[in-house]
Coordinates of C-alpha atoms in Angstrom, one line a residue:
M1 CA 0.0 0.0 0.0
A2 CA 1.3 3.5 -0.9
K3 CA 1.8 6.0 1.8
P4 CA 0.0 9.4 1.6
N5 CA 1.9 12.3 0.2
Y6 CA 1.2 14.9 2.9
S7 CA 3.4 17.6 1.3
F8 CA 1.3 17.4 -1.9
A9 CA -2.0 17.7 0.1
K10 CA -0.6 20.6 2.0
R11 CA 0.5 22.4 -1.2
Q12 CA -2.9 21.9 -2.7
K13 CA -4.6 23.3 0.4
E14 CA -2.3 26.3 0.3
L15 CA -3.0 27.0 -3.3
A16 CA -6.8 26.7 -2.8
K17 CA -6.5 29.2 0.1
K18 CA -4.4 31.6 -1.9
K19 CA -6.9 31.4 -4.8
K20 CA -9.8 32.1 -2.6
K21 CA -8.1 35.0 -0.9
E22 CA -7.2 36.5 -4.3
E23 CA -10.8 36.2 -5.5
K24 CA -12.0 37.9 -2.4
R25 CA -9.5 40.7 -2.8
K26 CA -10.7 41.2 -6.4
R27 CA -14.3 41.3 -5.4
K28 CA -13.6 43.9 -2.7
L29 CA -11.5 46.0 -5.2
A30 CA -14.3 45.9 -7.8
K31 CA -16.9 46.9 -5.2
K32 CA -14.7 49.7 -3.9
V33 CA -14.2 51.0 -7.5
E34 CA -17.9 50.9 -8.3
T35 CA -19.1 52.7 -5.2
P36 CA -17.2 56.0 -5.5
E37 CA -17.9 56.4 -9.2
A38 CA -21.6 56.1 -8.6
E39 CA -21.5 58.7 -5.9
N40 CA -19.3 61.1 -7.9
D41 CA -21.6 61.0 -10.9
T42 CA -24.6 62.2 -9.0
T43 CA -22.8 65.0 -7.1
E44 CA -20.6 66.3 -9.9
Q45 CA -21.5 69.6 -11.6
D46 CA -20.1 71.4 -14.6
P47 CA -17.8 74.3 -13.6
D48 CA -19.3 76.5 -16.4
E49 CA -22.8 76.0 -14.9
E50 CA -23.6 78.6 -12.2
S51 CA -26.1 77.9 -9.4

């Protein structure tokens, strides 16, 4: 019977964790980018336009 390759299992677990963390970081970054743009579009006025 072959013995388990613990280092391979550990490496796969680390890669999965790293991938999940990267995806979470990208989601947060995308959310962060969308939110300020939406707020700026509604509050922005033309400098030529006088109130």
